[in-house]
Coordinates of C-alpha atoms and ligand atoms in Angstrom, one line a residue:
M1499 CA 0.1 0.0 0.3
S1500 CA 0.8 3.3 -1.1
C1501 CA 1.6 4.8 3.0
L1502 CA 5.3 3.3 2.8
C1503 CA 6.2 5.1 0.4
Y1504 CA 4.8 8.5 2.0
G1505 CA 6.8 7.1 5.1
S1506 CA 9.2 8.3 3.9
V1507 CA 7.2 12.1 3.6
C1508 CA 8.0 12.1 7.2
S1509 CA 11.7 10.7 7.9
F1510 CA 12.4 13.8 4.8
Y1511 CA 10.9 16.5 6.6
T1512 CA 11.4 15.7 10.5
G1513 CA 15.8 14.6 9.2
E1514 CA 16.2 18.1 8.7
K1515 CA 15.2 19.7 12.0
N1516 CA 17.1 16.2 13.2
R1517 CA 20.3 17.4 15.0
R1518 CA 22.8 15.2 14.8
K1519 CA 22.4 14.5 18.9
N1520 CA 19.5 13.0 18.9
S1521 CA 19.7 9.8 20.9
R1522 CA 18.7 6.3 17.9
S1523 CA 15.7 5.4 20.0
K1524 CA 13.9 9.3 19.9
K1525 CA 14.1 9.1 16.0
S1526 CA 12.6 5.9 15.7
I1527 CA 10.1 6.3 17.5
R1528 CA 9.5 9.7 16.4
K1529 CA 9.9 7.7 13.0
M1530 CA 7.0 5.3 13.2
A1531 CA 4.6 7.7 14.9
C1532 CA 5.3 10.0 12.2
N1533 CA 4.9 7.0 10.0
L1534 CA 1.1 6.1 12.2
L1535 CA 0.4 9.5 11.0
I1536 CA 1.3 9.9 7.4
T1537 CA -0.7 6.1 6.9
V1538 CA -3.9 7.8 8.8
L1539 CA -3.7 10.5 7.2
V1540 CA -4.0 7.8 3.2
Y1541 CA -6.4 6.0 4.3
F1542 CA -8.5 9.4 5.6
R1543 CA -7.6 10.5 1.6
F1544 CA -9.1 7.4 0.5
A1545 CA -11.7 7.4 2.4
Y1546 CA -12.8 11.1 2.0
D1547 CA -11.5 11.0 -2.4
W1548 CA -14.4 8.1 -2.1
L1549 CA -17.6 9.9 -0.2
I1550 CA -17.1 12.9 -2.8
D1551 CA -17.3 10.4 -5.1
F1552 CA -20.7 8.3 -3.8
I1553 CA -22.3 11.8 -3.0
I1554 CA -21.3 13.1 -6.4
S1555 CA -23.4 10.0 -8.0
K1556 CA -26.1 9.9 -5.4
I1557 CA -27.4 13.1 -6.5
L1558 CA -25.6 14.2 -9.5
Y1559 CA -24.2 11.8 -12.2
D1560 CA -26.0 7.9 -12.7
D1561 CA -23.1 6.0 -13.9
T1562 CA -26.0 2.7 -14.3
K1563 CA -27.6 5.1 -17.3
K1564 CA -25.3 5.2 -20.0
T1565 CA -26.0 6.9 -22.9
A1566 CA -24.4 4.4 -26.0
L1567 CA -22.6 7.8 -27.8
P1568 CA -23.1 7.4 -32.3
S1569 CA -20.6 7.2 -34.6
V1570 CA -20.5 7.7 -38.6
K1571 CA -19.8 4.5 -40.7
S1572 CA -16.6 4.8 -41.3
N1573 CA -13.5 3.7 -41.9
I1574 CA -11.9 7.6 -42.5
I1575 CA -12.5 8.8 -39.4
T1576 CA -10.8 5.7 -37.3
E1577 CA -7.4 5.7 -39.9
N1578 CA -4.2 7.5 -38.5
A1579 CA -3.5 11.7 -40.6
V1580 CA -0.6 10.2 -41.9
S1581 CA -2.6 7.5 -43.9
L1582 CA -5.4 9.9 -44.7
A1583 CA -2.4 12.4 -46.0
E1584 CA -1.3 9.4 -48.6
K1585 CA -4.3 8.4 -49.1
I1586 CA -5.3 12.4 -50.5
R1587 CA -2.1 13.0 -52.3
T1588 CA -2.3 10.0 -53.8
K1589 CA -6.6 10.6 -55.1
E1590 CA -7.6 7.2 -53.1
L1591 CA -9.4 9.6 -51.8
S1592 CA -10.8 13.4 -51.8
S1593 CA -10.0 15.9 -48.7
E1594 CA -13.6 16.7 -49.8
T1595 CA -14.7 12.8 -48.5
V1596 CA -12.8 13.2 -45.8
L1597 CA -14.1 16.4 -44.5
K1598 CA -17.7 15.9 -45.1
T1599 CA -17.1 12.3 -42.9
F1600 CA -15.2 13.9 -39.7
I1601 CA -18.0 16.5 -40.4
E1602 CA -20.7 14.4 -40.4
Q1603 CA -18.6 12.6 -36.9
I1604 CA -19.1 15.4 -35.9
K1605 CA -22.1 16.7 -35.7
A1606 CA -23.2 13.4 -34.8
V1607 CA -21.5 13.3 -31.3
N1608 CA -21.0 16.9 -30.1
P1609 CA -24.3 17.1 -28.9
F1610 CA -23.5 15.2 -26.5
L1611 CA -19.5 16.4 -26.1
N1612 CA -19.9 19.6 -26.5
S1613 CA -16.1 20.5 -27.3
L1614 CA -16.2 22.3 -30.9
V1615 CA -17.4 25.2 -30.1
E1616 CA -16.9 27.5 -33.3
E1617 CA -17.0 25.6 -36.6
R1618 CA -15.7 26.8 -40.1
F1619 CA -17.6 23.8 -42.2
E1620 CA -18.7 25.8 -45.2
F1621 CA -15.0 27.5 -45.6
A1622 CA -13.3 23.8 -44.9
L1623 CA -15.5 21.9 -47.1
N1624 CA -14.2 24.7 -49.8
E1625 CA -10.7 24.8 -49.3
A1626 CA -11.3 20.7 -49.0
R1627 CA -12.5 21.5 -53.0
E1628 CA -9.6 23.3 -53.3
V1629 CA -7.7 20.9 -52.8
D1630 CA -8.8 18.4 -54.5
K1631 CA -8.8 21.0 -58.0
Y1632 CA -4.9 21.1 -57.1
L1633 CA -4.1 18.1 -56.2
S1634 CA -5.4 16.7 -60.5
S1635 CA -3.2 19.8 -61.5
T1636 CA 0.0 19.5 -60.1
S1637 CA 3.1 18.7 -62.1
L1638 CA 5.3 18.4 -58.7
S1639 CA 5.3 14.7 -58.1
I1640 CA 3.4 12.5 -54.5
E1641 CA 6.7 12.5 -53.2
E1642 CA 7.0 16.0 -53.5
L1643 CA 4.4 17.3 -52.5
K1644 CA 4.8 14.4 -49.3
T1645 CA 7.8 16.8 -48.9
E1646 CA 6.8 20.2 -49.0
K1647 CA 2.9 19.5 -48.3
P1648 CA 2.4 16.9 -45.4
F1649 CA -0.7 16.8 -44.4
L1650 CA -2.5 17.9 -47.0
G1651 CA -6.4 17.9 -46.9
V1652 CA -6.3 16.6 -43.7
P1653 CA -8.3 18.5 -41.2
F1654 CA -7.5 19.6 -37.7
T1655 CA -9.0 21.5 -34.6
C1656 CA -7.7 23.8 -32.6
K1657 CA -7.9 24.4 -28.6
E1658 CA -10.1 27.6 -28.7
S1659 CA -7.0 29.7 -26.7
V1660 CA -4.7 29.6 -29.6
A1661 CA -5.3 32.2 -32.3
A1662 CA -6.4 31.2 -35.1
K1663 CA -7.5 34.2 -37.8
G1664 CA -11.0 35.4 -37.9
M1665 CA -12.7 32.7 -35.6
N1666 CA -13.8 32.9 -31.7
F1667 CA -10.6 34.0 -29.9
S1668 CA -12.3 34.5 -26.1
L1669 CA -10.0 31.9 -24.1
G1670 CA -14.2 30.9 -21.7
L1671 CA -14.0 34.7 -20.4
L1672 CA -16.9 36.4 -22.1
S1673 CA -15.6 39.4 -21.4
R1674 CA -14.8 38.5 -24.4
K1675 CA -16.8 36.5 -26.7
D1676 CA -17.3 38.8 -29.3
I1677 CA -13.6 38.4 -30.0
K1678 CA -12.1 37.4 -32.4
A1679 CA -8.1 36.5 -33.2
T1680 CA -7.4 38.6 -36.5
E1681 CA -4.0 36.3 -37.5
D1682 CA -2.6 32.6 -36.5
A1683 CA -0.7 31.8 -34.4
D1684 CA 2.5 30.7 -35.0
I1685 CA 1.5 27.2 -34.3
V1686 CA -1.7 27.5 -36.2
E1687 CA -0.4 29.4 -39.5
K1688 CA 2.2 26.5 -39.9
V1689 CA 0.1 23.6 -40.0
K1690 CA -1.8 26.1 -42.6
A1691 CA 0.7 25.5 -44.3
S1692 CA 1.4 21.9 -44.4
G1693 CA -1.4 21.7 -45.7
A1694 CA -3.6 20.1 -43.1
I1695 CA -7.6 22.1 -42.9
L1696 CA -8.4 24.1 -39.9
L1697 CA -12.8 22.6 -38.8
G1698 CA -13.1 24.5 -36.1
M1699 CA -12.2 25.7 -31.9
T1700 CA -12.2 23.7 -28.9
N1701 CA -13.2 24.0 -25.3
I1702 CA -11.3 24.4 -22.6
P1703 CA -11.5 26.2 -18.8
E1704 CA -12.2 29.0 -17.7
I1705 CA -8.5 30.7 -18.9
N1706 CA -7.1 27.6 -19.3
L1707 CA -6.2 27.6 -15.9
W1708 CA -8.6 24.4 -14.2
V1709 CA -8.7 20.8 -15.7
E1710 CA -12.4 21.0 -15.8
S1711 CA -13.8 21.9 -20.1
R1712 CA -15.7 24.3 -18.7
N1713 CA -16.4 27.9 -18.8
N1714 CA -19.0 30.6 -18.9
V1715 CA -18.9 31.5 -23.2
Y1716 CA -19.4 27.2 -24.2
G1717 CA -20.7 25.8 -21.1
Q1718 CA -18.7 21.8 -20.1
T1719 CA -17.1 19.4 -22.1
N1720 CA -17.8 15.9 -21.1
N1721 CA -15.9 12.6 -21.7
P1722 CA -17.0 10.2 -24.8
Y1723 CA -16.2 7.1 -22.8
N1724 CA -18.9 8.1 -19.5
L1725 CA -20.4 11.6 -20.5
N1726 CA -20.5 12.5 -17.0
R1727 CA -16.7 12.6 -16.1
I1728 CA -14.5 15.6 -17.7
V1729 CA -12.1 15.3 -20.1
G1730 CA -9.8 17.5 -18.7
G1731 CA -8.2 20.8 -19.3
S1732 CA -6.7 22.9 -20.9
S1733 CA -6.9 20.6 -24.1
G1734 CA -9.8 19.4 -23.2
G1735 CA -12.1 20.1 -25.9
E1736 CA -9.0 19.1 -28.7
A1737 CA -8.5 14.9 -26.2
C1738 CA -12.0 14.7 -26.0
L1739 CA -12.9 15.4 -30.0
L1740 CA -10.6 13.1 -30.8
A1741 CA -10.7 10.3 -29.2
A1742 CA -14.3 10.5 -30.7
C1743 CA -12.9 10.7 -34.2
G1744 CA -14.4 13.6 -34.6
T1745 CA -10.7 15.4 -35.9
P1746 CA -7.9 13.2 -36.8
L1747 CA -5.1 16.0 -35.8
G1748 CA -5.5 17.8 -33.2
L1749 CA -3.1 21.2 -31.5
G1750 CA -2.5 21.6 -27.0
T1751 CA -1.0 23.6 -25.5
D1752 CA 0.8 22.6 -22.1
I1753 CA 1.7 24.6 -18.6
G1754 CA 0.8 22.4 -16.1
G1755 CA -0.5 19.3 -17.3
S1756 CA -2.3 20.8 -20.6
I1757 CA -1.9 18.7 -23.3
R1758 CA -1.1 15.4 -20.8
M1759 CA -3.6 15.1 -18.8
P1760 CA -7.0 15.1 -21.3
A1761 CA -4.9 12.8 -23.7
F1762 CA -4.8 10.9 -20.0
Y1763 CA -9.0 11.9 -19.2
C1764 CA -9.9 10.6 -23.2
G1765 CA -7.4 8.0 -23.4
V1766 CA -5.1 10.1 -26.2
F1767 CA -1.4 10.4 -27.6
G1768 CA -0.1 14.3 -26.5
H1769 CA 3.4 14.9 -26.6
K1770 CA 4.1 17.5 -24.5
P1771 CA 8.3 18.9 -26.5
T1772 CA 11.0 20.4 -24.5
A1773 CA 10.3 23.7 -23.3
G1774 CA 10.8 26.7 -25.2
L1775 CA 11.6 25.8 -28.7
M1776 CA 7.8 26.2 -29.9
S1777 CA 7.0 29.0 -30.6
N1778 CA 4.4 31.0 -28.8
R1779 CA 3.0 33.7 -30.2
G1780 CA -1.5 33.5 -30.8
V1781 CA -1.5 31.3 -27.6
S1782 CA -4.2 32.2 -25.2
F1783 CA -2.4 36.7 -23.8
R1784 CA 1.0 35.2 -25.6
T1785 CA 3.2 37.3 -27.5
G1786 CA 6.5 34.6 -28.0
N1787 CA 9.0 36.1 -27.2
E1788 CA 8.6 35.3 -23.0
K1789 CA 11.8 34.1 -22.6
G1790 CA 12.6 30.8 -19.5
T1791 CA 9.0 30.1 -20.0
M1792 CA 6.9 26.0 -19.2
V1793 CA 4.1 27.3 -21.8
T1794 CA 4.8 25.1 -25.2
G1795 CA 2.4 24.1 -27.9
G1796 CA 2.1 20.2 -28.5
P1797 CA 0.9 17.4 -30.8
M1798 CA -1.8 15.6 -29.8
T1799 CA -3.8 12.4 -31.9
K1800 CA -4.9 9.2 -31.8
Y1801 CA -1.4 7.0 -34.0
C1802 CA 1.4 7.1 -32.3
V1803 CA 2.3 7.5 -35.8
D1804 CA 1.1 10.5 -36.1
I1805 CA 3.1 12.8 -33.9
I1806 CA 6.9 13.4 -34.4
P1807 CA 5.2 15.3 -38.5
L1808 CA 3.1 16.8 -36.6
L1809 CA 5.6 18.1 -34.1
K1810 CA 8.0 19.1 -36.7
I1811 CA 5.8 21.6 -38.7
M1812 CA 4.9 22.8 -35.5
L1813 CA 8.4 23.3 -34.5
G1814 CA 9.5 24.4 -37.2
N1815 CA 12.9 25.1 -37.9
S1816 CA 14.0 24.8 -34.6
S1817 CA 13.3 20.6 -34.5
N1818 CA 16.3 20.9 -36.2
F1819 CA 17.2 20.4 -32.1
L1820 CA 15.3 17.2 -31.8
Q1821 CA 16.2 14.2 -33.8
L1822 CA 12.6 13.4 -34.8
D1823 CA 13.9 10.8 -37.6
A1824 CA 16.8 8.9 -35.3
Q1825 CA 16.0 6.1 -35.5
V1826 CA 16.0 4.4 -31.4
D1827 CA 16.8 0.8 -30.7
L1828 CA 14.4 -0.7 -27.0
R1829 CA 17.3 -2.6 -26.3
T1830 CA 19.8 -0.4 -25.6
L1831 CA 17.1 2.2 -23.6
N1832 CA 17.3 2.7 -20.0
V1833 CA 13.8 2.4 -18.6
M1834 CA 12.9 4.0 -14.7
Y1835 CA 9.6 4.2 -12.9
V1836 CA 8.4 6.3 -10.3
D1837 CA 5.0 4.3 -8.8
E1838 CA 3.7 6.3 -6.2
P1839 CA 5.4 9.8 -6.2
G1840 CA 4.2 10.5 -2.8
D1841 CA 3.3 14.5 -2.8
I1842 CA 0.7 14.9 -0.2
L1843 CA -1.9 17.1 -1.4
V1844 CA -2.1 14.9 -4.1
S1845 CA -4.7 11.5 -3.8
P1846 CA -2.9 8.7 -3.8
V1847 CA -2.3 6.6 -6.7
S1848 CA -4.8 3.8 -7.6
E1849 CA -3.9 0.3 -7.0
E1850 CA -5.1 -0.1 -11.3
I1851 CA -2.8 1.9 -12.7
K1852 CA 0.7 1.3 -10.7
N1853 CA 0.1 -2.1 -11.9
T1854 CA 0.2 -0.6 -15.1
I1855 CA 2.6 1.2 -14.8
K1856 CA 4.0 -2.4 -13.7
R1857 CA 3.1 -4.3 -17.1
A1858 CA 4.0 -1.4 -18.9
V1859 CA 7.4 -2.1 -16.9
N1860 CA 6.9 -5.2 -17.6
H1861 CA 6.8 -5.1 -21.2
L1862 CA 10.1 -2.6 -21.7
N1863 CA 11.8 -5.3 -19.8
S1864 CA 11.5 -8.0 -22.3
I1865 CA 12.7 -5.8 -24.5
T1866 CA 15.7 -5.0 -22.6
Q1867 CA 16.4 -7.6 -21.5
N1868 CA 17.2 -5.0 -18.0
S1869 CA 14.5 -4.6 -14.8
G1870 CA 13.1 -2.2 -14.8
Q1871 CA 14.1 0.3 -11.8
K1872 CA 12.4 1.6 -9.5
V1873 CA 13.4 5.5 -8.7
S1874 CA 11.9 7.7 -6.3
F1875 CA 14.0 11.6 -5.5
S1876 CA 12.2 14.0 -2.9
G1877 CA 11.4 16.7 -4.9
F1878 CA 7.9 14.3 -6.7
R1879 CA 7.0 15.5 -2.2
H1880 CA 6.5 18.3 -4.1
C1881 CA 5.4 18.9 -7.1
F1882 CA 2.5 20.8 -6.5
K1883 CA 4.2 23.7 -4.5
L1884 CA 7.5 23.4 -7.0
W1885 CA 5.0 24.0 -9.9
K1886 CA 2.9 26.6 -7.7
H1887 CA 6.6 28.5 -7.6
A1888 CA 7.5 27.8 -11.3
M1889 CA 4.0 30.4 -12.1
T1890 CA 5.6 32.9 -10.1
K1891 CA 8.5 33.3 -12.8
E1892 CA 5.7 33.8 -15.4
T1893 CA 5.5 36.8 -17.1
D1894 CA 1.4 36.9 -16.9
N1895 CA -0.1 38.6 -14.5
F1896 CA -3.3 36.6 -13.4
A1897 CA -5.9 38.8 -11.9
F1898 CA -5.1 41.7 -15.4
D1899 CA -5.5 38.6 -17.8
L1900 CA -9.6 37.6 -16.0
S1901 CA -10.9 41.3 -16.7
N1902 CA -9.3 40.5 -20.1
R1903 CA -6.6 42.6 -19.8
E1904 CA -8.7 46.2 -18.3
K1905 CA -7.9 45.9 -14.5
E1906 CA -6.5 43.5 -12.1
V1907 CA -10.0 41.1 -11.0
T1908 CA -9.4 41.6 -6.9
L1909 CA -11.6 38.7 -4.4
W1910 CA -12.8 41.2 -2.8
T1911 CA -14.8 42.8 -5.7
E1912 CA -15.1 39.1 -6.7
V1913 CA -16.3 37.5 -3.9
P1914 CA -19.7 39.9 -2.9
R1915 CA -20.6 38.9 -5.9
L1916 CA -19.8 35.3 -6.2
L1917 CA -22.3 35.2 -3.1
T1918 CA -24.6 37.5 -5.0
G1919 CA -24.4 34.8 -7.9
C1920 CA -23.0 38.2 -10.0
T1921 CA -20.3 37.3 -11.0
Q1922 CA -19.6 36.1 -14.8
F1923 CA -15.9 33.8 -13.7
T1924 CA -16.1 29.6 -13.2
L1925 CA -15.1 29.4 -9.3
P1926 CA -11.8 27.6 -11.3
P1927 CA -10.2 31.1 -12.0
L1928 CA -11.7 33.2 -8.0
L1929 CA -10.0 30.0 -6.2
R1930 CA -6.2 30.8 -7.9
L1931 CA -6.9 34.7 -7.1
V1932 CA -7.7 32.8 -3.7
D1933 CA -4.9 30.3 -4.1
L1934 CA -2.1 33.6 -5.0
N1935 CA -3.6 36.4 -2.4
V1936 CA -4.7 34.4 0.6
F1937 CA -2.2 31.4 0.6
K1938 CA 0.7 32.1 1.5
P1939 CA 4.1 31.6 -1.8
V1940 CA 6.2 28.8 -1.6
N1941 CA 9.7 29.4 -0.2
K1942 CA 11.5 30.6 -3.5
N1943 CA 15.4 30.1 -1.8
W1944 CA 13.7 26.3 -0.8
A1945 CA 11.7 26.0 -4.5
E1946 CA 14.2 26.7 -6.3
E1947 CA 17.3 24.2 -4.8
K1948 CA 14.7 21.8 -4.9
T1949 CA 13.7 22.3 -8.5
K1950 CA 18.0 22.6 -9.2
E1951 CA 18.7 20.0 -7.4
L1952 CA 15.3 17.8 -8.6
K1953 CA 16.5 18.6 -12.3
N1954 CA 20.5 17.0 -11.2
E1955 CA 19.5 14.2 -9.9
L1956 CA 16.8 13.4 -13.4
L1957 CA 19.5 14.5 -15.7
E1958 CA 22.2 12.2 -13.7
V1959 CA 19.8 9.3 -14.7
L1960 CA 18.0 9.3 -17.5
G1961 CA 21.9 9.4 -18.8
D1962 CA 21.7 9.5 -22.8
N1963 CA 19.2 6.2 -23.7
G1964 CA 17.4 6.0 -20.0
I1965 CA 13.5 7.1 -19.9
L1966 CA 11.2 7.1 -17.2
L1967 CA 7.6 6.0 -16.7
F1968 CA 5.8 7.7 -13.8
P1969 CA 1.8 8.4 -13.5
S1970 CA 0.2 10.6 -14.4
A1971 CA -2.6 10.6 -12.0
P1972 CA -4.1 9.2 -8.9
E1973 CA -7.1 7.5 -10.8
S1974 CA -8.5 8.1 -14.3
A1975 CA -11.7 10.5 -15.1
P1976 CA -13.5 11.6 -12.2
Y1977 CA -17.2 13.0 -12.5
H1978 CA -17.3 17.2 -13.4
Y1979 CA -17.1 19.1 -10.0
A1980 CA -15.4 16.6 -8.2
P1981 CA -11.7 18.3 -9.0
F1982 CA -12.9 20.8 -6.7
F1983 CA -12.2 18.1 -4.2
R1984 CA -8.5 17.5 -5.4
P1985 CA -6.9 20.6 -6.8
Y1986 CA -3.5 19.4 -6.7
N1987 CA -4.7 15.6 -8.5
F1988 CA -2.6 17.7 -11.8
A1989 CA 1.0 17.5 -9.9
Y1990 CA 1.9 14.8 -11.6
W1991 CA 2.2 15.4 -15.2
A1992 CA 3.2 20.0 -13.5
I1993 CA 6.1 19.6 -12.1
F1994 CA 7.2 18.2 -15.5
N1995 CA 5.9 21.7 -16.7
V1996 CA 7.9 22.8 -14.0
L1997 CA 11.4 20.9 -15.0
K1998 CA 11.1 21.4 -18.6
F1999 CA 11.9 17.8 -19.2
P2000 CA 10.2 16.3 -22.9
V2001 CA 6.6 14.1 -21.8
T2002 CA 4.2 11.4 -24.2
Q2003 CA 1.5 11.1 -22.9
V2004 CA 0.7 6.9 -23.5
P2005 CA -3.0 5.6 -23.6
L2006 CA -2.5 1.9 -21.7
G2007 CA -6.2 0.8 -22.3
L2008 CA -9.6 1.7 -20.1
D2009 CA -9.8 0.8 -16.4
K2010 CA -12.6 -1.4 -14.8
R2011 CA -14.6 2.2 -14.4
N2012 CA -14.2 1.7 -18.5
L2013 CA -12.6 4.6 -18.4
P2014 CA -9.0 5.4 -20.4
I2015 CA -6.2 5.1 -18.5
G2016 CA -2.5 5.8 -19.2
V2017 CA 1.8 6.8 -18.2
Q2018 CA 3.6 9.9 -18.7
V2019 CA 7.3 8.1 -20.7
V2020 CA 9.7 10.9 -20.1
A2021 CA 13.4 11.7 -21.2
A2022 CA 16.4 13.6 -20.7
P2023 CA 15.6 17.7 -22.7
Y2024 CA 16.2 17.3 -26.3
K2025 CA 15.6 13.5 -26.4
D2026 CA 11.5 13.9 -27.1
H2027 CA 12.7 10.7 -29.7
L2028 CA 13.1 8.4 -26.3
C2029 CA 9.8 9.7 -25.6
I2030 CA 7.3 8.6 -28.9
A2031 CA 9.6 5.8 -29.6
V2032 CA 8.5 4.0 -25.9
A2033 CA 5.7 5.0 -27.2
R2034 CA 5.6 3.1 -30.3
E2035 CA 6.4 0.4 -27.9
L2036 CA 4.0 0.8 -25.6
E2037 CA 0.4 1.2 -28.1
K2038 CA 1.5 -1.8 -30.2
A2039 CA 2.1 -3.8 -26.9
F2040 CA -0.9 -2.4 -24.3
G2041 CA -3.4 -1.1 -27.9
G2042 CA -3.3 2.8 -27.9
W2043 CA -6.7 4.5 -28.7
V2044 CA -9.3 2.3 -27.7
S2045 CA -13.0 3.1 -29.9
P2046 CA -15.3 5.0 -27.4
F2047 CA -18.2 4.0 -29.9
S2048 CA -17.1 0.3 -29.2
S2049 CA -18.5 -1.1 -26.6
D2050 CA -22.3 0.2 -27.1
M2051 CA -22.0 0.6 -30.7
K2052 CA -23.5 -3.0 -31.2
Ligands
NAG3496 C1 -18.4 32.5 -32.2 O1 -18.4 32.1 -33.3 C2 -19.9 31.4 -33.7 C3 -19.6 32.5 -34.7 O2 -18.7 32.0 -35.7 C4 -20.6 33.0 -33.7 O3 -22.0 33.0 -33.4 C5 -20.6 33.3 -31.7 O4 -21.5 34.2 -31.7 C6 -18.9 33.2 -31.6 N1 -18.9 33.6 -29.8 C7 -20.1 32.3 -28.6 C8 -19.6 33.5 -27.5 O5 -20.0 31.5 -29.1
NAG3497 C1 14.4 29.0 -39.9 O1 14.8 29.0 -41.2 C2 14.3 30.5 -41.5 C3 14.6 30.2 -43.8 O2 14.3 28.8 -44.2 C4 15.4 31.3 -41.7 O3 15.0 32.8 -41.9 C5 15.1 31.2 -39.7 O4 16.2 31.9 -39.7 C6 15.8 29.7 -39.2 N1 15.3 29.8 -37.8 C7 16.0 29.0 -37.0 C8 16.4 28.9 -35.6 O5 16.7 28.3 -37.1

């Protein structure tokens, strides 16, 4: 049980304060008492999480009445984007047919999911017809087309908080509900230049900073595997629509798990590249000149094979800093894993998720012929605090952004509005204001020191050929609203924003609640290709994305 692992948290805290002169017996009594306390806390946390779920399931949601998600009958929507592009290039399929099929699928699923919040279907269909016309007259060879326009005629979607010219750009803020983007974000521009066609924008949490994709502009997005459950945030609409086959390619951004979290809850792939390589111009309020930011865009896909081609396009020529074309010999990898990071602010990792990670490790061991090493570092016990501190180094001013940069929103004006039901905000941004203004900031020197220590320890064990399997979250998708009662459970994604390491979120099938689970695959900076190579192997072995329709549509 996880308490053993948490036990060391205690010895760590007391260890800091212990003086050498303490007698051994005094120390061990204190350690025992401490371990007992932690064990009680862990059981308490299990009971508390269970009780919250029990109450929500009684009051709000009945999981026994499951809605079957409809789907169009077509192989196009379950094909990977690379193969769709190939078929369009070789005129085996027309771009128009592909677009029409995805649009039909969106129309079928979106009333249940509310993932796509603005469409541009007519424009997209016209662009598809242009592509087909171009293909019937171009003098370029198939190979040339593939190099110049790798996703020619393939549809994609983008989260609403990333600018796409002419499309809504509200960030889920009521004060911005009529604002349209006047130009494309760099990543959108690049993906369009690859020949891909934008279908529409997808839902996010208000101003991106929450683990549920719900806001007062567009409402709430539901999980395709169980509508009573969250999709995660902030790229929640993207992951949801990918899983439900409404789009083959998604663009996400990640400052505290925003690509990987929804990818985990919806059972698709998401890659957070090494930070600092991808342009952030047009990502919410960002100009692209913010130095040292943790934010990075990244690809979200249903199939692993699509990650690298989309990643290369989104990176532009800074993909030269990575070795995305390198052949990875999995036998030479050094596999490590963490099963319980032990941050006491986060719910304990479920046995089912721990077992799944262990199965993934065992599978990789069968290839490397080594035994994957279980590692633990004290820094992982402070994932949330280290992220909270790292957020203070970001240039954006949350209270200012919240008002669409008119004046800082304060708790003193918003709390009375909240209590009288007049606030224009959802609860999460107000909770963040509380966190920023009421709770003590994290000690800067301690956090800097701890982050540096963790980073160095990891760099040393990962080296050139190491990969680390790390839990994504303590559990699969919770009920809507449950995250208010476990607000720090995103911290196991966020710690890798702090460290700026590349991570691929890999789906590993469904749990016994029929919800997706998966694992984070981490490598040292600039070793993105290792994460993705392992992701590919795990997809092969564990099946990757699982259709949300299969069990219901017989
Ligand atoms: C978003 O875009 C659509 C269509 O372009 C428009 O009708 C709508 O008013 C916009 N804003 C919101 C909040 O939906
Ligand atoms: C990317 O390529 C363009 C032209 O191909 C060049 O002007 C630019 O300096 C390059 N940027 C980097 C970061 O290499």
